[in-house]
PDB file of C-alpha atoms in Angstrom:
ATOM      1  CA  MET A   6      -0.043   0.152   0.001  1.00 81.00           C
ATOM      2  CA  ARG A   7       1.015   3.547  -0.996  1.00 89.00           C
ATOM      3  CA  GLY A   8       1.465   6.265   1.643  1.00 93.00           C
ATOM      4  CA  VAL A   9       0.373  10.062   1.730  1.00 95.00           C
ATOM      5  CA  ASN A  10       2.868  12.462   2.546  1.00 96.00           C
ATOM      6  CA  ARG A  11       1.134  15.972   2.225  1.00 96.00           C
ATOM      7  CA  ALA A  12       1.401  18.498   4.368  1.00 96.00           C
ATOM      8  CA  ILE A  13      -1.058  21.881   4.011  1.00 97.00           C
ATOM      9  CA  ILE A  14       0.122  24.981   6.261  1.00 95.00           C
ATOM     10  CA  VAL A  15      -1.824  28.077   6.667  1.00 96.00           C
ATOM     11  CA  GLY A  16       0.772  30.338   8.270  1.00 96.00           C
ATOM     12  CA  THR A  17       3.182  33.581   8.321  1.00 96.00           C
ATOM     13  CA  PHE A  18       6.547  34.258   7.526  1.00 96.00           C
ATOM     14  CA  GLY A  19       8.223  34.704  10.465  1.00 94.00           C
ATOM     15  CA  LYS A  20      11.377  36.687   8.698  1.00 94.00           C
ATOM     16  CA  ASP A  21      12.374  37.309   5.068  1.00 94.00           C
ATOM     17  CA  PRO A  22      12.748  34.577   2.916  1.00 94.00           C
ATOM     18  CA  SER A  23      16.509  33.342   2.065  1.00 91.00           C
ATOM     19  CA  ILE A  24      17.063  32.820  -0.952  1.00 94.00           C
ATOM     20  CA  ARG A  25      20.088  30.740  -2.802  1.00 95.00           C
ATOM     21  CA  TYR A  26      21.489  29.394  -5.920  1.00 95.00           C
ATOM     22  CA  LEU A  27      23.427  25.720  -5.862  1.00 94.00           C
ATOM     23  CA  PRO A  28      26.354  25.280  -8.120  1.00 95.00           C
ATOM     24  CA  SER A  29      23.953  23.775 -10.638  1.00 94.00           C
ATOM     25  CA  GLY A  30      22.041  27.351 -10.752  1.00 93.00           C
ATOM     26  CA  LYS A  31      18.980  25.861  -9.480  1.00 95.00           C
ATOM     27  CA  ALA A  32      17.157  28.328  -6.786  1.00 96.00           C
ATOM     28  CA  VAL A  33      16.434  27.210  -3.317  1.00 96.00           C
ATOM     29  CA  VAL A  34      14.707  29.282  -0.918  1.00 96.00           C
ATOM     30  CA  SER A  35      14.126  28.582   3.111  1.00 95.00           C
ATOM     31  CA  PHE A  36      11.689  30.023   5.348  1.00 96.00           C
ATOM     32  CA  SER A  37       9.989  29.261   8.289  1.00 95.00           C
ATOM     33  CA  LEU A  38       6.074  29.820   8.668  1.00 96.00           C
ATOM     34  CA  ALA A  39       4.226  30.382  11.903  1.00 96.00           C
ATOM     35  CA  THR A  40       0.737  28.892  12.679  1.00 96.00           C
ATOM     36  CA  THR A  41      -0.980  29.762  15.914  1.00 93.00           C
ATOM     37  CA  GLU A  42      -3.713  27.503  17.618  1.00 93.00           C
ATOM     38  CA  GLU A  43      -5.678  29.278  19.973  1.00 93.00           C
ATOM     39  CA  TRP A  44      -8.474  27.459  22.752  1.00 92.00           C
ATOM     40  CA  LYS A  45     -10.289  28.124  26.220  1.00 92.00           C
ATOM     41  CA  ASP A  46      -8.542  26.259  29.215  1.00 92.00           C
ATOM     42  CA  THR A  47     -10.461  24.364  31.664  1.00 92.00           C
ATOM     43  CA  SER A  48     -10.764  27.953  33.941  1.00 93.00           C
ATOM     44  CA  GLY A  49     -12.039  29.905  30.547  1.00 91.00           C
ATOM     45  CA  GLN A  50      -8.722  31.812  30.009  1.00 93.00           C
ATOM     46  CA  LYS A  51      -7.899  32.139  26.724  1.00 94.00           C
ATOM     47  CA  GLN A  52      -4.277  30.202  25.448  1.00 93.00           C
ATOM     48  CA  SER A  53      -2.855  30.089  22.407  1.00 93.00           C
ATOM     49  CA  ALA A  54       0.689  28.319  21.408  1.00 95.00           C
ATOM     50  CA  THR A  55       2.624  28.819  17.692  1.00 95.00           C
ATOM     51  CA  GLU A  56       4.087  26.013  16.431  1.00 95.00           C
ATOM     52  CA  TRP A  57       6.990  26.782  13.749  1.00 96.00           C
ATOM     53  CA  HIS A  58       7.593  24.972  10.517  1.00 96.00           C
ATOM     54  CA  ASN A  59      10.497  25.448   8.080  1.00 95.00           C
ATOM     55  CA  CYS A  60       9.818  25.082   4.955  1.00 96.00           C
ATOM     56  CA  THR A  61      12.249  24.798   1.529  1.00 96.00           C
ATOM     57  CA  ALA A  62      11.094  25.320  -2.147  1.00 96.00           C
ATOM     58  CA  PHE A  63      13.493  25.085  -5.445  1.00 96.00           C
ATOM     59  CA  ASP A  64      13.520  26.337  -8.940  1.00 95.00           C
ATOM     60  CA  LYS A  65      11.249  28.867 -10.190  1.00 95.00           C
ATOM     61  CA  LEU A  66       8.609  28.653  -7.055  1.00 96.00           C
ATOM     62  CA  ALA A  67      11.685  29.515  -4.997  1.00 96.00           C
ATOM     63  CA  GLU A  68      12.284  32.621  -6.767  1.00 95.00           C
ATOM     64  CA  ILE A  69       8.829  33.743  -7.016  1.00 94.00           C
ATOM     65  CA  ILE A  70       8.591  33.142  -3.677  1.00 95.00           C
ATOM     66  CA  GLY A  71      12.221  35.372  -2.803  1.00 93.00           C
ATOM     67  CA  GLN A  72      10.863  38.042  -5.068  1.00 92.00           C
ATOM     68  CA  TYR A  73       7.204  38.349  -3.128  1.00 93.00           C
ATOM     69  CA  CYS A  74       6.822  37.276   0.155  1.00 94.00           C
ATOM     70  CA  GLN A  75       8.406  38.983   3.122  1.00 93.00           C
ATOM     71  CA  LYS A  76       8.221  38.775   7.112  1.00 95.00           C
ATOM     72  CA  GLY A  77       4.448  38.982   7.608  1.00 94.00           C
ATOM     73  CA  SER A  78       3.188  37.783   4.773  1.00 95.00           C
ATOM     74  CA  LYS A  79       0.326  35.016   5.001  1.00 96.00           C
ATOM     75  CA  VAL A  80       0.424  32.067   2.433  1.00 96.00           C
ATOM     76  CA  TYR A  81      -1.358  28.993   1.957  1.00 97.00           C
ATOM     77  CA  CYS A  82       1.019  26.173   0.918  1.00 95.00           C
ATOM     78  CA  GLU A  83       1.156  22.485   0.404  1.00 97.00           C
ATOM     79  CA  GLY A  84       4.405  20.238  -0.145  1.00 97.00           C
ATOM     80  CA  SER A  85       5.572  16.980   1.350  1.00 97.00           C
ATOM     81  CA  ILE A  86       7.428  16.455   4.832  1.00 97.00           C
ATOM     82  CA  HIS A  87      11.254  15.444   4.893  1.00 96.00           C
ATOM     83  CA  THR A  88      13.842  14.731   7.396  1.00 95.00           C
ATOM     84  CA  ARG A  89      17.188  14.901   6.498  1.00 91.00           C
ATOM     85  CA  LYS A  90      20.257  14.122   8.748  1.00 92.00           C
ATOM     86  CA  TYR A  91      23.153  16.021   9.259  1.00 90.00           C
ATOM     87  CA  GLN A  92      25.993  16.357  11.615  1.00 92.00           C
ATOM     88  CA  ASP A  93      26.554  18.817  14.046  1.00 90.00           C
ATOM     89  CA  LYS A  94      30.033  20.567  12.970  1.00 89.00           C
ATOM     90  CA  GLN A  95      31.448  21.340  16.974  1.00 92.00           C
ATOM     91  CA  THR A  96      30.235  18.198  18.467  1.00 92.00           C
ATOM     92  CA  GLY A  97      30.066  15.805  15.455  1.00 91.00           C
ATOM     93  CA  THR A  98      26.823  13.964  16.424  1.00 94.00           C
ATOM     94  CA  ASP A  99      23.868  13.137  14.256  1.00 94.00           C
ATOM     95  CA  LYS A 100      21.092  15.781  13.576  1.00 93.00           C
ATOM     96  CA  TYR A 101      17.884  16.104  12.008  1.00 94.00           C
ATOM     97  CA  ALA A 102      16.233  18.548  10.717  1.00 92.00           C
ATOM     98  CA  THR A 103      12.377  18.404   9.436  1.00 94.00           C
ATOM     99  CA  GLU A 104      10.994  20.739   7.253  1.00 95.00           C
ATOM    100  CA  ILE A 105       7.830  20.646   4.052  1.00 97.00           C
ATOM    101  CA  LYS A 106       9.209  21.039   0.998  1.00 97.00           C
ATOM    102  CA  VAL A 107       6.905  23.212  -0.478  1.00 97.00           C
ATOM    103  CA  ASN A 108       5.338  22.559  -3.859  1.00 96.00           C
ATOM    104  CA  GLN A 109       2.570  24.985  -4.225  1.00 96.00           C
ATOM    105  CA  LEU A 110       2.261  28.270  -2.600  1.00 95.00           C
ATOM    106  CA  GLN A 111      -0.993  30.792  -2.778  1.00 94.00           C
ATOM    107  CA  MET A 112      -0.250  34.148  -0.857  1.00 93.00           C
ATOM    108  CA  LEU A 113      -3.320  35.180   1.295  1.00 93.00           C
ATOM    109  CA  ASP A 114      -2.371  39.288   1.842  1.00 84.00           C
ATOM    110  CA  SER A 115      -4.589  41.499   0.102  1.00 72.00           C
ATOM    111  CA  LYS A 116      -2.885  44.725  -1.502  1.00 61.00           C
ATOM    112  CA  PRO A 117      -5.240  47.658  -1.684  1.00 44.00           C
ATOM    113  CA  ALA A 118      -5.363  48.960  -5.209  1.00 44.00           C
ATOM    114  CA  GLY A 119      -2.586  51.796  -5.853  1.00 43.00           C
ATOM    115  CA  GLU A 120      -0.308  50.346  -2.883  1.00 50.00           C
ATOM    116  CA  GLN A 121       3.339  50.378  -3.716  1.00 49.00           C
ATOM    117  CA  SER A 122       5.283  46.864  -2.764  1.00 50.00           C
ATOM    118  CA  GLU A 123       7.609  47.331   0.165  1.00 50.00           C
ATOM    119  CA  ARG A 124      10.354  45.741  -1.669  1.00 48.00           C
ATOM    120  CA  PRO A 125      10.191  47.927  -5.411  1.00 41.00           C
ATOM    121  CA  ALA A 126      13.486  46.894  -6.405  1.00 41.00           C
ATOM    122  CA  GLN A 127      12.742  43.419  -6.296  1.00 43.00           C
ATOM    123  CA  ARG A 128       9.452  43.653  -7.723  1.00 39.00           C
ATOM    124  CA  ALA A 129      10.939  45.204 -10.484  1.00 38.00           C
ATOM    125  CA  ALA A 130      13.164  42.187 -11.341  1.00 39.00           C
ATOM    126  CA  ALA A 131      10.074  39.834 -11.645  1.00 40.00           C
ATOM    127  CA  PRO A 132       9.954  37.825 -14.385  1.00 40.00           C
ATOM    128  CA  ALA A 133       7.135  38.543 -16.825  1.00 38.00           C
ATOM    129  CA  GLN A 134       3.912  36.324 -16.311  1.00 39.00           C
ATOM    130  CA  ALA A 135       0.518  36.106 -17.869  1.00 38.00           C
ATOM    131  CA  ALA A 136      -1.922  37.003 -14.884  1.00 40.00           C
ATOM    132  CA  ALA A 137      -5.572  35.425 -15.222  1.00 42.00           C
ATOM    133  CA  PRO A 138      -7.999  38.071 -16.207  1.00 43.00           C
ATOM    134  CA  ASP A 139      -9.854  38.700 -13.049  1.00 49.00           C
ATOM    135  CA  PHE A 140      -6.391  39.417 -11.348  1.00 45.00           C
ATOM    136  CA  GLU A 141      -5.574  42.747 -10.672  1.00 49.00           C
ATOM    137  CA  ASP A 142      -2.001  42.555  -9.573  1.00 52.00           C
ATOM    138  CA  ASP A 143       0.565  40.722 -11.477  1.00 53.00           C
ATOM    139  CA  ILE A 144       1.548  37.851  -8.849  1.00 54.00           C
ATOM    140  CA  PRO A 145       1.814  34.641 -11.099  1.00 53.00           C
ATOM    141  CA  PHE A 146       0.674  32.506  -8.374  1.00 49.00           C
TER     142      PHE A 146
END
């Protein structure tokens, strides 16, 4: 039987995404998303807990995230959960990192008409994409 490895996160960027390029020229972006759960405890007091999700994306999606997302951006993303093993450089012990390899992302922030982007230099360098006719913005996802 085949399994299903699918993560769906609706969260907020904790800091600006970090884009880099591999020697092959492939774009890779790393970012963390915060999700917050709220509930009332047995005494009726409101409680909340924030969970941080480490995420990576590759290729064209990585470039788009690097250009259009920033700290505070709210997004819907889908991907698969992966755990990788590495060695701590100081102690030499094995460590594990679990992250979501994102393959779909949709921005949830709305921008009032006429408002300028907070990162205009990067926006100007955005690749030309055909937008759906009913979108007012040129964001290609």
